[in-house]
mmCIF file of C-alpha atoms in Angstrom:
data_model
loop_
_atom_site.group_PDB
_atom_site.id
_atom_site.type_symbol
_atom_site.label_atom_id
_atom_site.label_comp_id
_atom_site.label_asym_id
_atom_site.label_seq_id
_atom_site.Cartn_x
_atom_site.Cartn_y
_atom_site.Cartn_z
ATOM 1 C CA MET H 1 -0.049 0.064 -0.021
ATOM 2 C CA ALA H 2 1.307 3.451 -0.875
ATOM 3 C CA SER H 3 2.259 5.575 1.957
ATOM 4 C CA PRO H 4 -0.018 8.690 2.475
ATOM 5 C CA LYS H 5 1.091 11.989 0.910
ATOM 6 C CA ALA H 6 3.212 13.993 3.289
ATOM 7 C CA PHE H 7 1.857 17.415 4.312
ATOM 8 C CA HIS H 8 5.221 19.135 4.176
ATOM 9 C CA ILE H 9 7.118 20.316 1.107
ATOM 10 C CA ASN H 10 10.793 19.752 0.209
ATOM 11 C CA SER H 11 11.846 23.189 1.213
ATOM 12 C CA PRO H 12 14.319 25.353 -0.680
ATOM 13 C CA PHE H 13 18.004 24.715 0.019
ATOM 14 C CA LEU H 14 19.780 27.984 -0.873
ATOM 15 C CA GLU H 15 23.408 29.342 -0.832
ATOM 16 C CA SER H 16 23.826 32.435 1.243
ATOM 17 C CA ILE H 17 26.614 34.541 -0.367
ATOM 18 C CA ASP H 18 26.347 37.141 2.501
ATOM 19 C CA MET H 19 26.648 34.639 5.312
ATOM 20 C CA SER H 20 29.317 32.816 3.356
ATOM 21 C CA LYS H 21 31.354 36.187 3.412
ATOM 22 C CA ARG H 22 30.955 36.593 6.998
ATOM 23 C CA THR H 23 32.127 33.114 8.019
ATOM 24 C CA GLY H 24 34.763 32.414 5.300
ATOM 25 C CA THR H 25 32.988 29.121 4.395
ATOM 26 C CA GLU H 26 30.102 28.071 2.151
ATOM 27 C CA VAL H 27 26.855 28.640 3.983
ATOM 28 C CA TYR H 28 23.431 26.986 2.945
ATOM 29 C CA LEU H 29 19.960 27.747 4.132
ATOM 30 C CA LYS H 30 17.383 25.070 4.560
ATOM 31 C CA MET H 31 14.310 27.368 4.252
ATOM 32 C CA GLU H 32 11.702 25.776 6.609
ATOM 33 C CA SER H 33 10.074 29.122 6.699
ATOM 34 C CA SER H 34 8.629 28.091 3.320
ATOM 35 C CA GLN H 35 6.523 25.344 4.787
ATOM 36 C CA PRO H 36 2.567 25.542 4.376
ATOM 37 C CA SER H 37 2.273 26.109 8.042
ATOM 38 C CA GLY H 38 5.201 28.487 8.312
ATOM 39 C CA SER H 39 7.764 26.347 10.055
ATOM 40 C CA PHE H 40 9.421 22.851 10.282
ATOM 41 C CA LYS H 41 6.797 21.608 12.783
ATOM 42 C CA ILE H 42 4.628 20.346 9.969
ATOM 43 C CA ARG H 43 7.048 17.646 9.151
ATOM 44 C CA GLY H 44 6.779 15.812 12.537
ATOM 45 C CA ILE H 45 3.158 16.856 13.287
ATOM 46 C CA GLY H 46 1.990 15.759 9.883
ATOM 47 C CA HIS H 47 3.778 12.358 10.208
ATOM 48 C CA LEU H 48 2.312 11.949 13.787
ATOM 49 C CA CYS H 49 -1.321 12.819 12.855
ATOM 50 C CA GLN H 50 -1.227 10.466 9.865
ATOM 51 C CA LYS H 51 -0.288 7.676 12.329
ATOM 52 C CA ILE H 52 -2.435 8.408 15.308
ATOM 53 C CA ALA H 53 -5.540 10.545 14.169
ATOM 54 C CA GLY H 54 -7.571 8.669 11.691
ATOM 55 C CA PRO H 55 -11.054 9.910 10.328
ATOM 56 C CA GLU H 56 -12.842 8.477 13.165
ATOM 57 C CA SER H 57 -10.812 10.581 15.521
ATOM 58 C CA LYS H 58 -13.017 13.112 17.780
ATOM 59 C CA GLY H 59 -10.336 15.753 17.036
ATOM 60 C CA VAL H 60 -6.884 16.616 17.990
ATOM 61 C CA VAL H 61 -5.689 18.955 20.714
ATOM 62 C CA CYS H 62 -2.232 20.737 20.829
ATOM 63 C CA SER H 63 -0.797 23.115 23.342
ATOM 64 C CA SER H 64 1.333 25.570 21.494
ATOM 65 C CA GLY H 65 2.718 29.122 21.737
ATOM 66 C CA GLY H 66 2.577 29.172 17.917
ATOM 67 C CA ASN H 67 4.234 26.880 15.333
ATOM 68 C CA ALA H 68 3.100 23.454 16.597
ATOM 69 C CA GLY H 69 -0.418 24.702 16.998
ATOM 70 C CA MET H 70 -0.377 26.153 13.327
ATOM 71 C CA ALA H 71 1.014 22.845 12.080
ATOM 72 C CA THR H 72 -1.671 20.899 13.925
ATOM 73 C CA ALA H 73 -4.569 23.169 12.630
ATOM 74 C CA TYR H 74 -3.235 22.991 9.120
ATOM 75 C CA VAL H 75 -3.003 19.082 9.254
ATOM 76 C CA ALA H 76 -6.449 18.723 10.980
ATOM 77 C CA ARG H 77 -8.012 20.947 8.268
ATOM 78 C CA LYS H 78 -6.482 18.679 5.534
ATOM 79 C CA LEU H 79 -7.722 15.571 7.409
ATOM 80 C CA ASN H 80 -11.216 17.106 7.886
ATOM 81 C CA ILE H 81 -11.019 16.530 11.725
ATOM 82 C CA PRO H 82 -11.561 19.285 14.495
ATOM 83 C CA ALA H 83 -8.623 20.870 16.001
ATOM 84 C CA THR H 84 -8.428 22.465 19.505
ATOM 85 C CA ILE H 85 -5.360 24.634 20.202
ATOM 86 C CA ILE H 86 -4.454 25.695 23.712
ATOM 87 C CA VAL H 87 -2.255 28.706 23.735
ATOM 88 C CA PRO H 88 -0.657 30.578 26.700
ATOM 89 C CA SER H 89 -1.385 34.196 27.300
ATOM 90 C CA SER H 90 2.114 35.032 26.107
ATOM 91 C CA SER H 91 1.185 34.074 22.430
ATOM 92 C CA PRO H 92 0.612 37.046 20.239
ATOM 93 C CA GLU H 93 -2.834 37.955 19.021
ATOM 94 C CA LEU H 94 -1.516 37.383 15.500
ATOM 95 C CA ILE H 95 -1.097 33.718 16.159
ATOM 96 C CA ARG H 96 -4.487 33.264 17.724
ATOM 97 C CA GLU H 97 -6.070 34.865 14.610
ATOM 98 C CA LYS H 98 -4.007 32.701 12.103
ATOM 99 C CA LEU H 99 -5.165 29.555 14.097
ATOM 100 C CA LYS H 100 -8.810 30.527 13.749
ATOM 101 C CA ASP H 101 -8.202 31.131 10.010
ATOM 102 C CA GLN H 102 -7.194 27.497 9.757
ATOM 103 C CA GLY H 103 -10.481 26.602 11.277
ATOM 104 C CA ALA H 104 -9.191 25.739 14.850
ATOM 105 C CA THR H 105 -10.924 26.408 18.106
ATOM 106 C CA VAL H 106 -8.520 28.454 20.132
ATOM 107 C CA ARG H 107 -8.492 28.741 24.051
ATOM 108 C CA VAL H 108 -6.058 30.786 26.126
ATOM 109 C CA VAL H 109 -4.888 29.086 29.312
ATOM 110 C CA GLY H 110 -2.070 30.028 31.719
ATOM 111 C CA LYS H 111 0.945 32.273 31.288
ATOM 112 C CA VAL H 112 3.402 29.879 29.659
ATOM 113 C CA TRP H 113 3.357 26.806 27.452
ATOM 114 C CA ASP H 114 3.447 24.282 30.471
ATOM 115 C CA ASP H 115 0.174 25.727 31.797
ATOM 116 C CA ALA H 116 -1.349 25.254 28.333
ATOM 117 C CA ASN H 117 -0.072 21.748 28.085
ATOM 118 C CA ASP H 118 -1.755 20.680 31.324
ATOM 119 C CA GLU H 119 -5.017 21.833 29.992
ATOM 120 C CA ALA H 120 -4.478 20.015 26.681
ATOM 121 C CA LEU H 121 -3.766 16.848 28.534
ATOM 122 C CA ARG H 122 -6.951 17.356 30.541
ATOM 123 C CA LEU H 123 -9.093 17.521 27.390
ATOM 124 C CA THR H 124 -7.697 14.157 26.231
ATOM 125 C CA GLN H 125 -9.370 12.708 29.429
ATOM 126 C CA THR H 126 -12.522 14.677 29.448
ATOM 127 C CA ASP H 127 -13.410 15.161 25.649
ATOM 128 C CA GLY H 128 -11.644 11.998 24.196
ATOM 129 C CA LEU H 129 -9.399 14.260 21.951
ATOM 130 C CA THR H 130 -6.085 12.983 20.473
ATOM 131 C CA TYR H 131 -3.141 14.692 21.966
ATOM 132 C CA VAL H 132 -0.433 16.094 19.579
ATOM 133 C CA PRO H 133 2.776 16.936 21.630
ATOM 134 C CA PRO H 134 4.453 19.972 20.275
ATOM 135 C CA PHE H 135 8.026 18.367 20.492
ATOM 136 C CA ASP H 136 8.369 15.264 22.723
ATOM 137 C CA HIS H 137 7.389 12.264 20.717
ATOM 138 C CA PRO H 138 9.437 9.809 18.563
ATOM 139 C CA LEU H 139 6.866 10.065 15.677
ATOM 140 C CA LEU H 140 7.585 13.764 15.594
ATOM 141 C CA TRP H 141 11.351 13.216 15.395
ATOM 142 C CA GLN H 142 10.899 10.570 12.615
ATOM 143 C CA GLY H 143 9.035 13.355 10.712
ATOM 144 C CA HIS H 144 11.584 15.933 11.422
ATOM 145 C CA ALA H 145 14.425 13.610 10.259
ATOM 146 C CA SER H 146 13.149 14.167 6.623
ATOM 147 C CA ILE H 147 15.005 17.545 6.724
ATOM 148 C CA VAL H 148 18.376 15.811 6.789
ATOM 149 C CA ARG H 149 17.377 13.373 4.112
ATOM 150 C CA GLU H 150 16.547 16.361 1.931
ATOM 151 C CA ILE H 151 19.714 18.190 2.718
ATOM 152 C CA LYS H 152 21.805 14.989 1.902
ATOM 153 C CA ALA H 153 20.117 14.813 -1.491
ATOM 154 C CA SER H 154 21.175 18.468 -2.259
ATOM 155 C CA LEU H 155 24.746 18.460 -0.858
ATOM 156 C CA PRO H 156 27.577 16.520 -2.710
ATOM 157 C CA SER H 157 29.460 15.791 0.816
ATOM 158 C CA LYS H 158 29.083 16.104 4.516
ATOM 159 C CA PRO H 159 28.298 19.423 5.979
ATOM 160 C CA GLY H 160 30.884 21.056 8.140
ATOM 161 C CA ALA H 161 28.205 21.601 10.818
ATOM 162 C CA VAL H 162 24.582 22.114 11.233
ATOM 163 C CA VAL H 163 23.051 25.063 13.022
ATOM 164 C CA LEU H 164 19.507 24.997 14.596
ATOM 165 C CA SER H 165 17.430 26.603 17.436
ATOM 166 C CA VAL H 166 16.319 24.537 20.346
ATOM 167 C CA GLY H 167 13.007 25.145 22.201
ATOM 168 C CA GLY H 168 11.731 21.923 23.638
ATOM 169 C CA GLY H 169 14.287 19.740 21.718
ATOM 170 C CA GLY H 170 12.049 18.281 18.884
ATOM 171 C CA LEU H 171 13.906 19.635 16.056
ATOM 172 C CA LEU H 172 17.208 18.491 17.506
ATOM 173 C CA CYS H 173 15.928 14.950 18.187
ATOM 174 C CA GLY H 174 14.838 14.822 14.539
ATOM 175 C CA VAL H 175 18.011 16.165 13.079
ATOM 176 C CA VAL H 176 20.140 13.679 15.194
ATOM 177 C CA GLU H 177 18.054 10.782 14.091
ATOM 178 C CA GLY H 178 18.241 11.954 10.499
ATOM 179 C CA MET H 179 22.161 12.407 10.797
ATOM 180 C CA LYS H 180 22.529 9.030 12.265
ATOM 181 C CA GLU H 181 20.402 7.610 9.453
ATOM 182 C CA VAL H 182 22.498 9.208 6.570
ATOM 183 C CA GLY H 183 25.985 8.517 8.115
ATOM 184 C CA TRP H 184 26.632 12.019 9.447
ATOM 185 C CA ALA H 185 26.922 11.181 13.012
ATOM 186 C CA SER H 186 30.408 12.972 13.225
ATOM 187 C CA VAL H 187 28.984 16.419 12.011
ATOM 188 C CA PRO H 188 28.796 19.040 14.837
ATOM 189 C CA ILE H 189 25.376 20.232 15.678
ATOM 190 C CA ILE H 190 25.269 23.778 17.083
ATOM 191 C CA CYS H 191 22.115 24.273 19.207
ATOM 192 C CA MET H 192 21.093 27.931 19.796
ATOM 193 C CA GLU H 193 18.889 29.350 22.413
ATOM 194 C CA THR H 194 18.124 32.760 23.808
ATOM 195 C CA GLU H 195 18.853 33.597 27.393
ATOM 196 C CA GLY H 196 15.752 33.205 29.388
ATOM 197 C CA ALA H 197 14.389 30.380 27.196
ATOM 198 C CA ASP H 198 17.495 28.248 27.715
ATOM 199 C CA CYS H 199 16.110 24.941 29.072
ATOM 200 C CA PHE H 200 18.652 22.861 26.988
ATOM 201 C CA ASN H 201 21.746 24.766 27.934
ATOM 202 C CA ALA H 202 20.760 24.802 31.506
ATOM 203 C CA ALA H 203 20.508 20.985 31.405
ATOM 204 C CA VAL H 204 23.810 20.759 29.733
ATOM 205 C CA LYS H 205 25.458 22.916 32.299
ATOM 206 C CA ALA H 206 23.810 21.077 35.221
ATOM 207 C CA GLY H 207 24.467 17.633 33.924
ATOM 208 C CA LYS H 208 20.726 16.762 34.502
ATOM 209 C CA ILE H 209 17.406 17.993 33.175
ATOM 210 C CA VAL H 210 16.287 21.077 34.973
ATOM 211 C CA THR H 211 13.064 23.025 34.851
ATOM 212 C CA LEU H 212 13.431 26.896 34.389
ATOM 213 C CA PRO H 213 11.592 29.066 36.927
ATOM 214 C CA ASP H 214 10.095 30.969 34.223
ATOM 215 C CA ILE H 215 10.415 32.011 30.485
ATOM 216 C CA THR H 216 11.844 35.526 30.493
ATOM 217 C CA SER H 217 12.981 35.750 26.841
ATOM 218 C CA GLU H 218 10.794 37.335 24.238
ATOM 219 C CA ALA H 219 11.446 34.244 22.025
ATOM 220 C CA LYS H 220 8.305 32.793 23.364
ATOM 221 C CA CYS H 221 8.311 29.884 20.722
ATOM 222 C CA LEU H 222 11.539 28.646 22.408
ATOM 223 C CA GLY H 223 9.505 28.710 25.654
ATOM 224 C CA SER H 224 9.449 25.297 27.176
ATOM 225 C CA LYS H 225 10.704 25.372 30.798
ATOM 226 C CA THR H 226 11.983 21.880 30.423
ATOM 227 C CA VAL H 227 13.742 20.111 27.441
ATOM 228 C CA CYS H 228 12.627 16.900 26.319
ATOM 229 C CA SER H 229 14.495 13.999 27.914
ATOM 230 C CA GLN H 230 15.590 12.447 24.669
ATOM 231 C CA ALA H 231 17.527 15.650 23.664
ATOM 232 C CA PHE H 232 19.553 15.459 26.907
ATOM 233 C CA GLU H 233 20.062 11.733 26.404
ATOM 234 C CA TYR H 234 21.993 12.531 23.167
ATOM 235 C CA ILE H 235 24.383 14.882 25.175
ATOM 236 C CA LYS H 236 24.835 12.092 27.828
ATOM 237 C CA GLU H 237 25.528 9.352 25.225
ATOM 238 C CA GLY H 238 28.391 11.568 23.996
ATOM 239 C CA ASN H 239 28.236 9.875 20.449
ATOM 240 C CA MET H 240 27.503 13.199 18.646
ATOM 241 C CA ASN H 241 29.240 16.414 18.764
ATOM 242 C CA ILE H 242 26.361 18.697 20.194
ATOM 243 C CA ILE H 243 27.330 22.237 21.047
ATOM 244 C CA SER H 244 24.932 24.389 23.119
ATOM 245 C CA GLU H 245 25.245 28.162 22.843
ATOM 246 C CA LEU H 246 23.206 31.164 24.045
ATOM 247 C CA VAL H 247 22.577 34.495 22.585
ATOM 248 C CA THR H 248 20.614 37.570 24.007
ATOM 249 C CA ASP H 249 17.024 38.478 22.636
ATOM 250 C CA GLN H 250 18.749 41.604 21.297
ATOM 251 C CA GLN H 251 21.251 39.598 19.395
ATOM 252 C CA ALA H 252 18.507 37.344 18.062
ATOM 253 C CA LEU H 253 16.481 40.478 16.966
ATOM 254 C CA GLN H 254 19.493 41.795 15.292
ATOM 255 C CA ALA H 255 19.841 38.529 13.457
ATOM 256 C CA VAL H 256 16.250 38.607 12.244
ATOM 257 C CA GLU H 257 16.777 42.222 10.883
ATOM 258 C CA THR H 258 19.948 41.244 9.141
ATOM 259 C CA PHE H 259 18.272 38.192 7.600
ATOM 260 C CA LEU H 260 15.456 40.332 6.377
ATOM 261 C CA ASP H 261 17.896 42.811 4.818
ATOM 262 C CA GLU H 262 20.198 40.242 3.204
ATOM 263 C CA GLU H 263 17.911 37.408 2.397
ATOM 264 C CA ARG H 264 14.582 39.123 2.101
ATOM 265 C CA VAL H 265 12.774 36.766 4.371
ATOM 266 C CA LEU H 266 11.196 37.620 7.749
ATOM 267 C CA VAL H 267 11.452 35.004 10.485
ATOM 268 C CA GLU H 268 10.501 35.013 14.124
ATOM 269 C CA LEU H 269 12.884 35.661 17.144
ATOM 270 C CA ALA H 270 13.234 31.967 17.945
ATOM 271 C CA CYS H 271 14.542 31.538 14.416
ATOM 272 C CA GLY H 272 16.843 34.521 14.947
ATOM 273 C CA ALA H 273 18.728 32.716 17.766
ATOM 274 C CA ALA H 274 20.065 30.058 15.062
ATOM 275 C CA LEU H 275 20.920 32.881 12.550
ATOM 276 C CA ALA H 276 22.745 34.699 15.303
ATOM 277 C CA ALA H 277 25.425 31.941 15.217
ATOM 278 C CA VAL H 278 26.641 33.613 12.041
ATOM 279 C CA TYR H 279 25.561 37.236 12.586
ATOM 280 C CA CYS H 280 27.083 37.500 16.093
ATOM 281 C CA GLY H 281 30.182 35.632 15.474
ATOM 282 C CA VAL H 282 29.366 32.489 17.528
ATOM 283 C CA ILE H 283 30.787 30.163 14.655
ATOM 284 C CA GLN H 284 34.022 32.245 14.574
ATOM 285 C CA ARG H 285 34.453 32.146 18.294
ATOM 286 C CA LEU H 286 33.978 28.309 18.512
ATOM 287 C CA GLN H 287 36.664 27.913 15.898
ATOM 288 C CA GLY H 288 38.849 30.279 17.818
ATOM 289 C CA GLU H 289 38.218 28.177 20.985
ATOM 290 C CA GLY H 290 39.178 25.002 18.983
ATOM 291 C CA ARG H 291 35.813 23.467 19.382
ATOM 292 C CA LEU H 292 35.082 23.647 15.598
ATOM 293 C CA PRO H 293 37.770 23.076 13.056
ATOM 294 C CA VAL H 294 39.360 25.816 10.937
ATOM 295 C CA PRO H 295 38.337 25.615 8.110
ATOM 296 C CA LEU H 296 35.136 23.642 8.497
ATOM 297 C CA ALA H 297 35.250 20.246 6.983
ATOM 298 C CA GLY H 298 32.271 21.110 4.667
ATOM 299 C CA PRO H 299 29.629 23.836 4.209
ATOM 300 C CA LEU H 300 27.779 25.219 7.150
ATOM 301 C CA VAL H 301 24.076 24.422 6.988
ATOM 302 C CA MET H 302 21.444 26.794 8.738
ATOM 303 C CA ILE H 303 18.149 25.266 9.520
ATOM 304 C CA VAL H 304 15.838 28.312 9.087
ATOM 305 C CA CYS H 305 13.089 27.013 11.210
ATOM 306 C CA GLY H 306 10.758 29.839 10.170
ATOM 307 C CA GLY H 307 7.871 30.809 12.373
ATOM 308 C CA SER H 308 4.227 32.247 12.079
ATOM 309 C CA SER H 309 4.324 34.625 15.105
ATOM 310 C CA ILE H 310 5.992 37.410 13.219
ATOM 311 C CA ASN H 311 4.835 40.318 11.047
ATOM 312 C CA GLN H 312 5.758 44.038 10.613
ATOM 313 C CA ALA H 313 3.742 45.045 13.772
ATOM 314 C CA GLN H 314 5.254 42.299 15.856
ATOM 315 C CA LEU H 315 8.866 43.168 14.597
ATOM 316 C CA GLU H 316 8.040 46.817 15.638
ATOM 317 C CA HIS H 317 6.855 45.598 18.995
ATOM 318 C CA LEU H 318 10.070 43.594 19.509
ATOM 319 C CA ARG H 319 12.297 46.576 18.639
ATOM 320 C CA LYS H 320 10.410 48.744 21.213
ATOM 321 C CA VAL H 321 10.664 46.185 23.963
ATOM 322 C CA LEU H 322 14.212 45.071 23.354
ATOM 323 C CA ASN H 323 15.906 48.426 22.424
ATOM 324 C CA ARG H 324 14.681 50.247 25.496
#
């Protein structure tokens, strides 16, 4: 039997001349901002929903500050099943309207993602809805691994390093799975977070999973207080070269603005954290510290995770809040 058609597209894979000039090495952009739901999340969530939410489903429920909710709403509309999305009060109004446009029922619960997630789990019990986790599920990681297969099909050789943003750790888990699958386990993965939404970096530093007291970063889509255990397991195993780095919200915003100027694409602050690895000199610093080779063994691949919670007004709001 033929496998069902995927909901995601094979996203553009573009060389960035400007980033290449900055780093002194070839840089390629995997443009997940081009996905139908606005981010990479549709890969894993599409795969998971095809496996667990059939036509007889009473509907799906997802707790999301943005992109997982957008992907769930999009996939549910395509599967013709109801979607309920629980968002924390920190989610922009822009996202709530976009979710409603996809036909989802939107409810605002709590201040941060963890509060919204408790309510989503409750609805699986009371209303019989199918729970769609935003980042912590093996089916999500299987879906996200498709990014790496596409990159491999586009690159003649191994990359020198892969850069991505970490929120709850779902994208990282998918990329690790994909890199193991294609024989790229030796390639360094640089995991970027903003200060104040740094649950992965906090776990790496503590040597154990920790729960942040609060999310104080404006990059709300990186806003899980606890990283998924599988992401931390990859660090503990020590089989992959996973490097965790932090930037400030201001550096992430500067990266968003530079990317808009140079590449003509607007992405959200959470994605700016990854782009800041180039624009704020993190790659060069890691090379200077001997943690990355000089030159890199191959091109630098940036996963441009995208994001729905950004428009001109939201960008202006971030400028005001962060440049005070």
